[in-house]
Tab-separated table of C-alpha atoms in Angstrom:
chain	number	residue	atom	x	y	z
A	226	MET	CA	0.167	-0.057	0.195
A	227	MET	CA	1.546	3.292	-0.692
A	228	SER	CA	1.400	5.958	1.845
A	229	ALA	CA	-0.381	9.482	1.302
A	230	PRO	CA	1.656	12.073	0.689
A	231	THR	CA	2.475	14.626	3.847
A	232	THR	CA	3.431	18.033	3.002
A	233	VAL	CA	6.354	19.551	5.382
A	234	LEU	CA	5.755	22.856	6.354
A	235	ASN	CA	9.010	25.208	6.334
A	236	SER	CA	9.187	26.615	9.914
A	237	GLU	CA	11.624	29.383	9.059
A	238	GLN	CA	9.167	30.854	6.322
A	239	PRO	CA	6.117	32.538	8.138
A	240	ALA	CA	2.784	32.191	6.927
A	241	THR	CA	1.374	34.701	4.751
A	242	GLY	CA	-0.680	37.119	6.833
A	243	SER	CA	0.717	36.344	10.043
A	244	PRO	CA	-0.290	38.442	12.794
A	245	SER	CA	2.906	40.375	13.095
A	246	GLU	CA	3.264	41.442	9.249
A	247	ALA	CA	-0.377	41.955	8.721
A	248	PRO	CA	-0.426	46.434	9.355
A	249	SER	CA	2.262	46.513	6.910
A	250	ASN	CA	0.652	44.164	4.517
A	251	ARG	CA	-2.706	46.268	4.585
A	252	PHE	CA	-1.055	49.163	4.118
A	253	VAL	CA	1.088	48.137	1.511
A	254	HIS	CA	-1.936	46.396	-0.051
A	255	THR	CA	-3.828	49.747	0.030
A	256	LEU	CA	-1.378	51.870	-1.484
A	257	ARG	CA	-0.882	48.891	-4.300
A	258	THR	CA	-4.630	48.691	-4.850
A	259	SER	CA	-6.073	52.451	-4.041
A	260	ARG	CA	-5.514	54.056	-7.133
A	261	PRO	CA	-6.894	57.697	-5.696
A	262	LEU	CA	-3.779	57.047	-3.162
A	263	ARG	CA	-1.202	56.351	-5.518
A	264	LEU	CA	-2.045	59.309	-7.626
A	265	LEU	CA	-1.832	61.388	-4.503
A	266	VAL	CA	1.295	60.510	-3.766
A	267	ARG	CA	2.744	60.736	-6.958
A	268	ASN	CA	1.635	64.112	-7.127
A	269	VAL	CA	5.023	65.876	-5.683
A	270	PRO	CA	3.481	69.422	-4.813
A	271	ALA	CA	0.182	67.816	-3.148
A	272	MET	CA	2.680	65.790	-0.866
A	273	ILE	CA	4.847	68.910	-0.340
A	274	ALA	CA	1.958	70.747	1.074
A	275	PHE	CA	0.398	67.760	3.114
A	276	ALA	CA	4.193	67.742	5.131
A	277	PHE	CA	3.333	71.712	5.958
A	278	ILE	CA	0.236	71.126	6.983
A	279	LEU	CA	1.625	68.298	9.286
A	280	LEU	CA	4.369	70.632	10.325
A	281	VAL	CA	1.749	73.169	11.165
A	282	LEU	CA	-0.442	70.590	13.150
A	283	PHE	CA	2.477	69.665	14.881
A	284	LEU	CA	3.640	73.248	16.072
A	285	ALA	CA	-0.336	73.877	17.082
A	286	LEU	CA	0.210	70.298	19.361
A	287	PHE	CA	3.345	70.590	20.555
A	288	GLY	CA	4.146	74.240	20.201
A	289	ASN	CA	4.069	75.963	23.593
A	290	ALA	CA	6.298	72.821	24.835
A	291	LEU	CA	8.891	74.338	22.283
A	292	SER	CA	8.590	77.839	23.170
A	293	PRO	CA	11.965	79.255	24.279
A	294	HIS	CA	10.089	82.004	26.259
A	295	ASP	CA	6.528	83.030	27.420
A	296	PRO	CA	4.255	84.402	24.642
A	297	ASN	CA	2.643	86.641	27.058
A	298	VAL	CA	5.502	87.766	28.974
A	299	GLN	CA	6.316	91.793	28.480
A	300	ASN	CA	9.448	93.191	28.721
A	301	LEU	CA	9.626	96.608	27.820
A	302	SER	CA	13.192	97.297	28.182
A	303	HIS	CA	13.590	94.783	24.973
A	304	SER	CA	10.417	96.252	22.684
A	305	LEU	CA	11.138	95.993	19.159
A	306	ALA	CA	14.361	94.458	19.798
A	307	GLY	CA	15.980	92.611	16.408
A	308	PRO	CA	16.626	89.079	16.133
A	309	SER	CA	19.377	87.463	18.412
A	310	GLY	CA	20.488	84.464	20.358
A	311	GLU	CA	17.773	84.640	23.102
A	312	ASN	CA	15.137	86.003	20.621
A	313	TRP	CA	15.053	84.542	17.416
A	314	LEU	CA	12.676	86.538	15.278
A	315	GLY	CA	13.244	89.510	17.682
A	316	THR	CA	10.360	91.036	19.994
A	317	ASP	CA	7.090	93.341	19.532
A	318	ALA	CA	6.015	96.875	20.702
A	319	TYR	CA	5.526	94.896	24.104
A	320	GLY	CA	9.173	93.169	24.376
A	321	ARG	CA	6.677	89.672	24.043
A	322	ASP	CA	9.179	86.971	22.083
A	323	LEU	CA	7.542	86.626	18.401
A	324	PHE	CA	8.961	82.968	17.944
A	325	SER	CA	6.821	82.347	20.751
A	326	ARG	CA	4.130	84.104	20.070
A	327	LEU	CA	4.037	82.842	16.530
A	328	LEU	CA	4.060	79.085	17.768
A	329	ALA	CA	1.219	79.474	19.983
A	330	SER	CA	-0.880	81.539	17.452
A	331	ALA	CA	-0.614	77.918	15.462
A	332	ASN	CA	-2.531	76.328	17.860
A	333	VAL	CA	-5.448	79.251	17.601
A	334	THR	CA	-4.914	79.381	14.243
A	335	LEU	CA	-5.874	75.525	14.102
A	336	LEU	CA	-8.487	75.741	16.675
A	337	ALA	CA	-10.313	78.103	13.690
A	338	VAL	CA	-10.246	76.016	11.055
A	339	VAL	CA	-11.483	73.235	13.206
A	340	GLN	CA	-14.479	75.063	14.385
A	341	ALA	CA	-15.372	77.137	10.998
A	342	VAL	CA	-14.945	73.810	9.044
A	343	GLY	CA	-17.016	72.025	11.926
A	344	VAL	CA	-19.858	74.566	11.684
A	345	ALA	CA	-19.984	74.899	8.059
A	346	ALA	CA	-20.260	70.797	7.812
A	347	VAL	CA	-22.376	70.463	10.350
A	348	ILE	CA	-25.013	72.601	8.623
A	349	GLY	CA	-24.171	72.474	5.115
A	350	ILE	CA	-23.878	68.316	4.917
A	351	PRO	CA	-27.142	67.318	6.545
A	352	THR	CA	-29.157	69.749	5.303
A	353	GLY	CA	-27.881	69.213	1.334
A	354	LEU	CA	-28.429	65.291	1.680
A	355	PHE	CA	-31.911	65.770	3.078
A	356	ALA	CA	-33.141	68.766	0.335
A	357	GLY	CA	-31.543	66.064	-2.143
A	358	LEU	CA	-33.822	63.031	-1.031
A	359	VAL	CA	-36.592	64.669	0.329
A	360	GLY	CA	-36.999	67.373	-2.781
A	361	GLY	CA	-40.288	69.540	-3.671
A	362	TRP	CA	-40.984	72.372	-2.123
A	363	LEU	CA	-39.265	72.128	1.175
A	364	GLY	CA	-36.150	71.457	-0.784
A	365	GLY	CA	-36.453	74.326	-2.885
A	366	LEU	CA	-36.958	76.660	0.062
A	367	ILE	CA	-33.672	75.436	1.605
A	368	SER	CA	-32.308	75.881	-1.623
A	369	ARG	CA	-33.509	79.593	-2.008
A	370	ILE	CA	-32.062	80.507	1.466
A	371	SER	CA	-28.720	78.889	0.724
A	372	ASP	CA	-28.565	80.932	-2.596
A	373	ALA	CA	-29.919	84.004	-0.827
A	374	LEU	CA	-27.041	83.645	2.016
A	375	GLN	CA	-24.195	82.661	-0.668
A	376	SER	CA	-25.312	85.682	-2.594
A	377	LEU	CA	-24.014	87.891	0.165
A	378	PRO	CA	-20.296	89.095	0.557
A	379	PRO	CA	-19.039	86.496	3.308
A	380	LEU	CA	-17.009	88.521	4.886
A	381	ILE	CA	-19.812	91.638	5.402
A	382	LEU	CA	-22.170	88.839	6.851
A	383	ALA	CA	-19.412	87.515	9.140
A	384	VAL	CA	-18.815	90.982	10.479
A	385	ALA	CA	-23.146	91.506	10.632
A	386	ILE	CA	-23.034	88.327	12.908
A	387	ILE	CA	-20.428	89.238	14.957
A	388	GLY	CA	-21.922	92.516	15.815
A	389	ILE	CA	-25.045	90.467	16.898
A	390	PHE	CA	-23.426	87.935	18.893
A	391	GLY	CA	-19.781	89.927	19.984
A	392	PRO	CA	-16.651	89.544	19.266
A	393	GLY	CA	-14.363	86.668	19.730
A	394	LEU	CA	-12.565	83.724	18.357
A	395	THR	CA	-15.336	80.987	18.833
A	396	ASN	CA	-18.483	83.384	17.414
A	397	ALA	CA	-16.352	84.857	14.855
A	398	MET	CA	-15.430	80.979	13.397
A	399	VAL	CA	-19.028	80.408	14.165
A	400	ALA	CA	-20.108	82.874	11.945
A	401	ILE	CA	-17.352	82.238	9.421
A	402	GLY	CA	-18.738	78.303	9.099
A	403	PHE	CA	-22.166	79.773	8.696
A	404	VAL	CA	-20.874	81.681	5.464
A	405	MET	CA	-19.057	78.601	4.586
A	406	ALA	CA	-21.931	76.238	4.555
A	407	PRO	CA	-23.589	77.075	1.375
A	408	SER	CA	-21.219	75.635	-0.714
A	409	LEU	CA	-21.474	72.376	1.176
A	410	TYR	CA	-24.489	72.410	1.009
A	411	ARG	CA	-24.588	72.851	-2.946
A	412	LEU	CA	-21.847	69.794	-3.030
A	413	ALA	CA	-24.363	67.473	-1.092
A	414	ARG	CA	-27.597	68.517	-2.300
A	415	GLY	CA	-26.288	67.855	-6.240
A	416	ALA	CA	-25.080	64.347	-4.711
A	417	ALA	CA	-28.416	63.180	-3.168
A	418	GLU	CA	-30.480	64.296	-6.443
A	419	SER	CA	-27.946	62.338	-8.187
A	420	VAL	CA	-28.944	59.022	-6.574
A	421	ALA	CA	-32.444	59.904	-5.450
A	422	THR	CA	-33.864	57.620	-8.202
A	423	GLU	CA	-31.108	55.095	-8.564
A	424	THR	CA	-32.749	51.791	-8.222
A	425	TYR	CA	-30.926	50.865	-4.644
A	426	ILE	CA	-32.541	53.899	-3.120
A	427	GLU	CA	-35.716	53.124	-4.518
A	428	ALA	CA	-35.464	49.432	-2.848
A	429	ALA	CA	-34.066	50.475	0.354
A	430	ARG	CA	-37.150	52.935	0.566
A	431	ALA	CA	-39.350	49.871	-0.752
A	432	LEU	CA	-37.769	48.139	2.599
A	433	GLY	CA	-38.750	50.531	5.067
A	434	CYS	CA	-35.566	52.139	5.178
A	435	GLY	CA	-35.802	55.455	6.972
A	436	LYS	CA	-34.602	59.277	5.417
A	437	GLY	CA	-31.598	59.305	7.886
A	438	ARG	CA	-30.506	55.816	6.976
A	439	LEU	CA	-30.891	56.507	3.253
A	440	MET	CA	-28.911	59.784	3.697
A	441	TRP	CA	-26.064	58.696	5.730
A	442	SER	CA	-25.305	54.773	4.541
A	443	HIS	CA	-26.417	55.350	1.007
A	444	VAL	CA	-25.910	58.550	-0.166
A	445	LEU	CA	-23.194	59.953	2.107
A	446	PRO	CA	-20.382	57.949	0.310
A	447	ASN	CA	-21.159	58.910	-2.807
A	448	ALA	CA	-20.568	62.573	-2.107
A	449	ALA	CA	-17.868	61.901	0.454
A	450	SER	CA	-14.898	62.363	-2.496
A	451	PRO	CA	-16.250	65.793	-3.527
A	452	LEU	CA	-17.011	66.900	-0.138
A	453	LEU	CA	-13.336	66.265	1.090
A	454	VAL	CA	-12.118	68.299	-1.645
A	455	GLN	CA	-14.239	71.294	-0.327
A	456	LEU	CA	-13.242	70.773	3.483
A	457	SER	CA	-9.497	71.120	2.369
A	458	PHE	CA	-9.961	74.473	0.505
A	459	SER	CA	-12.458	75.598	3.248
A	460	ALA	CA	-9.799	75.189	5.389
A	461	GLY	CA	-7.548	77.943	3.652
A	462	VAL	CA	-10.587	80.064	3.747
A	463	ALA	CA	-11.354	79.769	7.244
A	464	ILE	CA	-7.611	80.846	8.079
A	465	VAL	CA	-7.821	83.815	5.607
A	466	ALA	CA	-11.332	84.899	7.274
A	467	GLU	CA	-9.943	84.483	11.030
A	468	ALA	CA	-6.870	86.443	10.019
A	469	SER	CA	-8.629	89.541	8.875
A	470	LEU	CA	-11.145	89.280	11.454
A	471	SER	CA	-8.354	89.463	13.592
A	472	PHE	CA	-7.062	91.989	12.119
A	473	LEU	CA	-10.324	94.021	12.378
A	474	GLY	CA	-9.906	93.440	16.381
A	475	LEU	CA	-13.357	90.868	15.841
A	476	GLY	CA	-11.530	87.665	16.301
A	477	VAL	CA	-8.830	86.928	18.685
A	478	GLN	CA	-9.041	88.741	21.947
A	479	ALA	CA	-5.991	89.599	24.290
A	480	PRO	CA	-4.353	87.310	25.755
A	481	GLN	CA	-5.088	84.947	23.010
A	482	THR	CA	-2.935	85.592	19.983
A	483	SER	CA	-3.004	84.643	16.193
A	484	TRP	CA	-1.264	84.670	13.291
A	485	GLY	CA	-3.991	87.561	12.236
A	486	SER	CA	-3.706	89.329	15.461
A	487	MET	CA	0.135	89.602	14.836
A	488	VAL	CA	-0.398	90.930	11.944
A	489	ARG	CA	-2.707	93.726	13.463
A	490	GLU	CA	0.254	94.645	15.989
A	491	ALA	CA	2.828	94.515	13.611
A	492	PHE	CA	0.678	96.924	11.155
A	493	ASP	CA	0.745	99.332	14.232
A	494	ASN	CA	4.357	99.686	14.022
A	495	VAL	CA	5.163	99.402	10.279
A	496	TYR	CA	6.934	102.643	10.107
A	497	THR	CA	9.111	101.932	12.978
A	498	ALA	CA	9.616	98.272	12.830
A	499	PRO	CA	8.498	96.714	9.373
A	500	GLY	CA	9.944	93.329	9.936
A	501	LEU	CA	7.503	92.274	12.705
A	502	ILE	CA	4.822	91.784	9.915
A	503	VAL	CA	7.021	89.654	7.627
A	504	ALA	CA	7.033	85.969	10.017
A	505	PRO	CA	2.931	86.005	10.904
A	506	ALA	CA	2.384	86.746	7.063
A	507	VAL	CA	4.513	83.999	5.441
A	508	MET	CA	2.678	81.855	7.799
A	509	ILE	CA	-0.586	82.532	6.379
A	510	VAL	CA	0.632	82.601	2.805
A	511	LEU	CA	2.406	79.465	3.324
A	512	THR	CA	-0.676	77.643	5.344
A	513	VAL	CA	-3.255	78.764	3.064
A	514	LEU	CA	-1.181	77.856	-0.093
A	515	ALA	CA	-0.857	74.264	1.261
A	516	PHE	CA	-4.484	73.462	1.958
A	517	SER	CA	-5.223	74.979	-1.566
A	518	THR	CA	-2.341	72.908	-3.240
A	519	PHE	CA	-3.349	69.804	-1.089
A	520	GLY	CA	-7.025	70.506	-2.318
A	521	ASP	CA	-6.183	70.373	-6.086
A	522	GLY	CA	-3.741	67.218	-5.511
A	523	LEU	CA	-6.407	65.659	-3.812
A	524	ARG	CA	-9.134	66.711	-6.550
A	525	ASP	CA	-6.682	65.257	-9.436
A	526	ALA	CA	-6.246	62.007	-7.774
A	527	LEU	CA	-10.170	61.446	-7.394
A	528	GLU	CA	-10.545	62.793	-11.188
A	529	GLY	CA	-8.114	60.659	-12.498
A	530	SER	CA	-9.577	57.766	-10.435
A	531	GLY	CA	-13.274	58.748	-11.341
A	532	LYS	CA	-14.205	59.210	-7.773
A	533	VAL	CA	-14.987	63.183	-8.942
A	534	LYS	CA	-16.699	64.369	-11.981
A	535	LYS	CA	-14.554	66.645	-14.177
A	536	SER	CA	-16.051	70.111	-14.632
């Protein structure tokens, strides 16, 4: 009698998909199979912009620990001092270290972006999905309100809202988020309308699926890609808006500081110390440019994979 063949496993070769290799294998598999991700990684300007965004995020989270001085400590005997070994970027009119204030401002700027974009997303996305699914006179009414808000000058509308609720970072960013919401509303509604009559939506309705579940489980995934692109652009808009409102004295209030408030303080001494305005202005420009460039790269990657329709 012939014995059944036996299979000898090589103990030196770990089995594919072992627990120790699972995380790296999954990452490599995702990188190789995700076409949008591959296209985005190959986009050098977008990756440079993403790296800069990560740097700003790092400074926002750990800037206080890295600051060589307390950003709010005044030393009038060293006011408007130039760059030195002790004060790398010099001091302002109150003798406060500019580099420390620049790091502290990154945290406030990130908070402003989160507040403004968060408010815009909470208002714009659900109402857009709801209006696109419901349609009729109610959807039309919501769209008319959105169009009316979008026709007004954004900064003027934000100033009007701040005039009602008062100045301050939170009030300013809520106002900016309210102003940015219509752009997200239009994207969400367009995505909802494009799939509202699809067979799987009708089948879900026939099975008793409610509007809430339809919105979040079936419609939102179709709108996720263009919404992510718009959120990236909205972050840059929020930074500019915060800087503008803080420059006007309607945003950040002392003792808080932001890049916009630093520009305002530098503007008061523009003739005696013109260099004060350089550092915060450069950070505003580079950060806005980074979000815009990354948004362009993300849109190109999603368009190349067919997840976002070319306009």
